[in-house]
Amino acid sequence: MEKAPVKHNRLRRMEKHDYTAACIYLITVTTADRKRVLGSLVGDSPDTARIESTALGEYVTEAFRKIAAETTKKTGCRVQVLHYQIMPDYFHGIIYVRDTLPADYALGKIIAAWKSDCTHALWSDSSFCAQNFSSEKPSLFSSGFNDRILFRKGQLQTWITYLKDNPRRLWLKKHFPNRLRKTYDFAAGKKGNQYTAVGNTFLVTYPERLQVRCHRKLTEHQNEILRRGYEYGHNRLIVGYHWYTDIEATRQLAAALVARLHANPDFLDMIAAARAEYVGVTTGVTSWPSFSVLLALFAPSLSSRRYACY
């Protein structure tokens, strides 16, 4: 008898992993029905964006810190909170299990005790605005939780950076929804292949896959841009927002799009004009050089087979 195909579930635990073992985990839980009761987004720009916790959100945060201390006290095993980030409708926390836990006290039991404590507080304290929920007194959080397990060097700092960046991304999503909107079954290309896309999908209405080779003589600044771009894509894997194949396919699609643009004379004219304008603003030179001069100065490696990465 054939097994049914395994459906993707972000709440599924990792197979064959011992959740009592000493390990570092990134935990994510969402509120029931994604109710925005834990905080609100404030700030006038992406750089000033932050989450202002509600009284309930502050309790959830404090309870998360306390559950680590209580677990240490009950089991004698050291458990430590390394970082956390509260959002209006979900919570991220990085928890470090430093010693092997008892067989009957795995990670799931710790998270369940924390969630239960928060739900009890919701219904026992009138200041927590329980009227946002039904009279049946449901759980504050949705069932289950998502976990990520630290395996690689440098992964912890990547997690922390990702958590700290959550308010900024939420601000961008709120003020520029079309740029971050996810589109399923997006048809692109001459063959009408289906993709999952995020952003302004009209830019890839007619994508063409071309071979692209980055110039080897990249400056330190250009390498830094490439590195940061790669990390932005990799961050989507951290909390299971995208499959690895999604990100790789998007990178290839973007590379093909850039290659096509660099083969378009109109686009190159616009790039040259923009660079000339920039030179004029920064140097005080108001006259624009010819396109051939600009091409020699700024894009010596542009050709139909080699594309500089600027």
Coordinates of C-alpha atoms in Angstrom, one line a residue:
M1 CA 0.0 0.0 0.0
E2 CA 1.5 3.3 -1.1
K3 CA 1.8 6.1 1.5
A4 CA -0.1 9.3 1.0
P5 CA 2.1 12.2 0.0
V6 CA 3.3 14.2 3.0
K7 CA 1.8 17.7 3.1
H8 CA 3.9 20.6 4.2
N9 CA 3.0 21.7 7.7
R10 CA 5.0 24.4 9.5
L11 CA 3.9 23.0 12.8
R12 CA 5.4 19.5 12.3
R13 CA 8.3 18.5 14.5
M14 CA 11.5 17.4 12.9
E15 CA 11.6 13.6 12.4
K16 CA 14.1 11.6 14.5
H17 CA 15.2 14.7 16.5
D18 CA 15.3 14.3 20.2
Y19 CA 13.5 17.3 21.7
T20 CA 14.9 16.6 25.1
A21 CA 18.5 17.0 23.9
A22 CA 20.6 20.1 24.6
C23 CA 19.9 22.4 21.7
I24 CA 19.0 26.0 20.6
Y25 CA 15.5 26.5 19.2
L26 CA 13.7 29.3 17.4
I27 CA 10.1 29.1 18.5
T28 CA 7.2 30.8 16.8
V29 CA 3.6 30.9 18.0
T30 CA 0.6 32.8 16.5
T31 CA -2.5 34.1 18.3
A32 CA -5.8 32.4 17.7
D33 CA -7.3 33.6 14.4
R34 CA -4.3 35.9 14.2
K35 CA -5.9 38.5 16.4
R36 CA -3.6 41.6 16.9
V37 CA -3.8 41.7 20.7
L38 CA -0.1 41.5 21.6
G39 CA 1.0 44.9 20.4
S40 CA 0.8 47.6 17.7
L41 CA 3.2 48.9 15.1
V42 CA 4.5 52.5 15.7
G43 CA 7.0 54.6 13.9
D44 CA 7.1 57.1 11.0
S45 CA 9.6 55.2 8.8
P46 CA 11.1 51.7 8.4
D47 CA 14.1 52.8 10.5
T48 CA 12.0 53.9 13.5
A49 CA 9.4 51.1 13.3
R50 CA 8.9 49.2 16.5
I51 CA 6.2 47.2 18.3
E52 CA 4.5 48.8 21.3
S53 CA 3.4 45.9 23.5
T54 CA -0.1 45.8 25.0
A55 CA -0.4 44.8 28.7
L56 CA -1.2 41.3 27.4
G57 CA 1.9 41.3 25.2
E58 CA 4.1 42.4 28.1
Y59 CA 2.7 39.5 30.2
V60 CA 3.4 37.0 27.3
T61 CA 7.0 38.3 27.1
E62 CA 7.6 38.1 30.8
A63 CA 6.0 34.6 31.0
F64 CA 8.3 33.4 28.3
R65 CA 11.3 34.5 30.3
K66 CA 9.9 32.9 33.5
I67 CA 9.1 29.6 31.9
A68 CA 12.8 29.0 31.3
A69 CA 13.6 29.7 34.9
E70 CA 10.8 27.5 36.1
T71 CA 11.9 24.6 33.9
T72 CA 15.4 24.9 35.3
K73 CA 14.0 24.8 38.8
K74 CA 11.7 21.8 38.2
T75 CA 14.1 19.7 36.2
G76 CA 17.6 20.8 37.3
C77 CA 18.4 21.3 33.6
R78 CA 19.6 24.7 32.5
V79 CA 17.2 26.5 30.1
Q80 CA 17.9 30.0 28.9
V81 CA 16.0 32.6 26.8
L82 CA 18.5 34.2 24.3
H83 CA 16.3 36.6 22.4
Y84 CA 12.6 37.2 21.6
Q85 CA 10.5 39.5 19.5
I86 CA 6.8 40.2 20.1
M87 CA 4.6 41.2 17.2
P88 CA 0.9 42.1 17.1
D89 CA -0.3 38.6 16.3
Y90 CA 2.7 36.3 16.8
F91 CA 5.7 35.8 19.0
H92 CA 9.3 34.7 18.2
G93 CA 11.5 33.4 20.9
I94 CA 15.0 31.8 20.9
I95 CA 15.4 29.3 23.8
Y96 CA 18.6 27.5 24.7
V97 CA 18.3 24.1 26.4
R98 CA 21.8 23.7 27.8
D99 CA 21.3 20.3 29.4
T100 CA 19.4 17.1 28.4
L101 CA 15.9 17.3 29.7
P102 CA 14.0 14.4 31.4
A103 CA 12.2 12.1 29.0
D104 CA 8.8 13.3 30.1
Y105 CA 9.8 17.0 29.8
A106 CA 10.5 17.7 26.2
L107 CA 10.4 21.1 24.4
G108 CA 6.7 20.7 23.6
K109 CA 5.8 20.5 27.3
I110 CA 7.7 23.7 28.1
I111 CA 5.9 25.6 25.3
A112 CA 2.5 24.1 26.3
A113 CA 3.0 25.3 29.9
W114 CA 3.9 28.8 28.7
K115 CA 0.9 29.0 26.4
S116 CA -1.4 27.7 29.0
D117 CA -0.2 30.3 31.5
C118 CA -0.8 33.1 29.0
T119 CA -4.3 31.9 28.3
H120 CA -5.2 31.6 31.9
A121 CA -3.9 35.2 32.5
L122 CA -6.0 36.4 29.5
W123 CA -9.3 35.2 31.1
S124 CA -8.4 36.0 34.7
D125 CA -7.3 39.6 34.3
S126 CA -9.9 42.0 32.9
S127 CA -7.2 44.5 31.8
F128 CA -6.1 42.1 29.0
C129 CA -9.1 42.9 26.8
A130 CA -10.5 39.4 26.6
Q131 CA -13.6 40.9 24.9
N132 CA -11.7 40.4 21.6
F133 CA -12.3 36.7 22.0
S134 CA -15.5 34.7 22.1
S135 CA -17.3 33.9 25.3
E136 CA -16.2 30.2 25.0
K137 CA -12.8 31.3 26.4
P138 CA -10.6 29.8 23.7
S139 CA -6.8 29.6 23.9
L140 CA -4.9 32.8 23.4
F141 CA -2.7 31.1 20.9
S142 CA -3.4 28.8 17.9
S143 CA -2.6 25.1 18.4
G144 CA 0.9 23.9 18.1
F145 CA 4.0 25.9 17.4
N146 CA 6.8 26.2 14.8
D147 CA 10.4 25.4 15.7
R148 CA 13.7 25.8 14.0
I149 CA 16.8 24.0 15.2
L150 CA 20.2 25.5 15.2
F151 CA 22.7 23.4 13.3
R152 CA 25.2 25.8 11.7
K153 CA 27.8 28.3 12.8
G154 CA 26.5 31.8 12.5
Q155 CA 22.9 30.7 12.4
L156 CA 22.1 32.1 15.9
Q157 CA 23.2 35.7 14.9
T158 CA 21.1 35.3 11.7
W159 CA 18.1 34.4 13.7
I160 CA 18.6 37.4 16.1
T161 CA 19.0 39.8 13.1
Y162 CA 15.9 38.4 11.5
L163 CA 13.8 38.8 14.7
K164 CA 15.0 42.4 15.2
D165 CA 14.1 43.2 11.6
N166 CA 10.5 42.0 12.0
P167 CA 9.0 45.5 12.9
R168 CA 10.7 47.1 9.9
R169 CA 9.3 44.4 7.5
L170 CA 5.9 44.8 9.0
W171 CA 6.1 48.6 8.4
L172 CA 7.0 48.1 4.8
K173 CA 4.3 45.5 4.3
K174 CA 1.7 47.9 5.8
H175 CA 2.7 50.9 3.8
F176 CA 3.6 49.2 0.5
P177 CA 1.4 46.1 0.4
N178 CA 1.7 45.6 -3.3
R179 CA 5.5 45.3 -3.1
L180 CA 5.4 42.4 -0.6
R181 CA 2.1 40.7 -1.6
K182 CA 2.4 37.0 -2.3
T183 CA 0.8 35.8 -5.5
Y184 CA 0.1 32.1 -6.0
D185 CA 0.0 30.4 -9.4
F186 CA 1.4 33.4 -11.1
A187 CA 1.8 32.6 -14.8
A188 CA 4.9 34.0 -16.5
G189 CA 7.0 33.3 -19.5
K190 CA 6.1 32.3 -23.0
K191 CA 5.0 28.8 -21.8
G192 CA 2.9 30.2 -19.0
N193 CA 4.7 28.3 -16.3
Q194 CA 3.2 28.7 -12.8
Y195 CA 5.2 30.5 -10.0
T196 CA 4.7 31.8 -6.5
A197 CA 5.8 35.4 -6.6
V198 CA 6.2 38.3 -4.2
G199 CA 6.2 41.9 -5.3
N200 CA 5.4 43.8 -8.5
T201 CA 4.7 40.8 -10.7
F202 CA 4.3 42.9 -13.9
L203 CA 8.1 43.1 -14.0
V204 CA 8.3 39.4 -15.0
T205 CA 5.4 39.2 -17.4
Y206 CA 7.8 38.0 -20.1
P207 CA 10.8 36.5 -18.4
E208 CA 13.6 34.9 -20.5
R209 CA 16.2 32.7 -18.9
L210 CA 19.6 33.6 -20.1
Q211 CA 23.1 32.5 -19.0
V212 CA 24.6 35.1 -16.7
R213 CA 28.2 35.3 -15.5
C214 CA 29.1 37.9 -12.8
H215 CA 32.3 39.8 -13.5
R216 CA 35.2 38.5 -11.3
K217 CA 36.7 41.9 -10.7
L218 CA 34.0 43.1 -8.2
T219 CA 34.8 45.8 -5.7
E220 CA 34.4 45.3 -2.0
H221 CA 31.3 47.4 -2.1
Q222 CA 29.8 45.3 -4.9
N223 CA 30.5 42.1 -3.1
E224 CA 28.8 43.5 0.0
I225 CA 25.7 44.2 -2.0
L226 CA 25.7 40.7 -3.4
R227 CA 26.2 39.2 0.1
R228 CA 23.4 41.2 1.6
G229 CA 21.1 40.3 -1.2
Y230 CA 21.9 36.6 -0.7
E231 CA 21.3 36.9 3.0
Y232 CA 17.9 38.5 2.5
G233 CA 16.8 35.5 0.4
H234 CA 18.3 33.1 2.9
N235 CA 16.3 34.7 5.8
R236 CA 13.1 33.5 4.2
L237 CA 14.1 30.0 5.1
I238 CA 14.6 30.7 8.8
V239 CA 11.0 30.5 9.8
G240 CA 9.8 28.3 7.0
Y241 CA 8.2 31.1 5.0
H242 CA 9.6 29.7 1.7
W243 CA 10.9 26.5 0.4
Y244 CA 14.6 26.4 -0.6
T245 CA 13.5 25.7 -4.2
D246 CA 11.3 28.8 -4.2
I247 CA 14.2 31.0 -3.3
E248 CA 16.6 29.4 -5.8
A249 CA 14.0 29.7 -8.6
T250 CA 13.5 33.4 -7.8
R251 CA 17.2 34.1 -7.9
Q252 CA 17.4 32.5 -11.4
L253 CA 14.4 34.4 -12.5
A254 CA 15.9 37.7 -11.2
A255 CA 19.2 36.9 -12.9
A256 CA 17.4 36.3 -16.2
L257 CA 15.5 39.5 -15.9
V258 CA 18.6 41.6 -15.2
A259 CA 20.4 39.9 -18.2
R260 CA 17.5 40.8 -20.5
L261 CA 17.5 44.4 -19.3
H262 CA 21.2 44.7 -19.9
A263 CA 20.7 43.5 -23.4
N264 CA 18.1 46.2 -24.0
P265 CA 19.5 49.4 -25.6
D266 CA 16.7 51.6 -24.1
F267 CA 17.5 50.3 -20.6
L268 CA 21.2 51.0 -21.1
D269 CA 20.5 54.5 -22.2
M270 CA 18.4 55.1 -19.1
I271 CA 21.2 53.7 -16.9
A272 CA 23.8 55.9 -18.6
A273 CA 21.6 59.0 -18.2
A274 CA 21.0 58.2 -14.5
R275 CA 24.8 57.7 -13.9
A276 CA 25.5 60.9 -15.8
E277 CA 23.0 62.8 -13.7
Y278 CA 24.6 61.3 -10.5
V279 CA 28.0 62.4 -11.7
G280 CA 26.7 65.9 -12.3
V281 CA 25.1 66.2 -8.9
T282 CA 28.2 64.8 -7.0
T283 CA 30.9 66.6 -9.0
G284 CA 29.2 69.7 -10.2
V285 CA 29.6 68.8 -13.9
T286 CA 26.4 69.7 -15.6
S287 CA 27.2 68.6 -19.2
W288 CA 26.6 64.9 -19.9
P289 CA 29.2 62.8 -21.6
S290 CA 28.2 60.7 -24.6
F291 CA 26.8 57.3 -24.1
S292 CA 29.9 55.6 -25.5
V293 CA 32.1 57.5 -23.0
L294 CA 29.8 56.6 -20.1
L295 CA 29.8 53.0 -21.2
A296 CA 33.6 52.9 -21.3
L297 CA 33.7 54.5 -17.8
F298 CA 31.0 52.7 -15.9
A299 CA 30.2 49.4 -17.7
P300 CA 33.3 48.2 -19.4
S301 CA 32.3 44.5 -19.1
L302 CA 28.7 44.8 -20.5
S303 CA 28.2 42.6 -23.5
S304 CA 25.8 40.0 -24.7
R305 CA 27.7 37.3 -22.8
R306 CA 29.1 39.0 -19.7
Y307 CA 27.2 41.2 -17.3
A308 CA 28.8 43.3 -14.6
C309 CA 27.0 43.3 -11.2
Y310 CA 26.6 46.9 -9.9

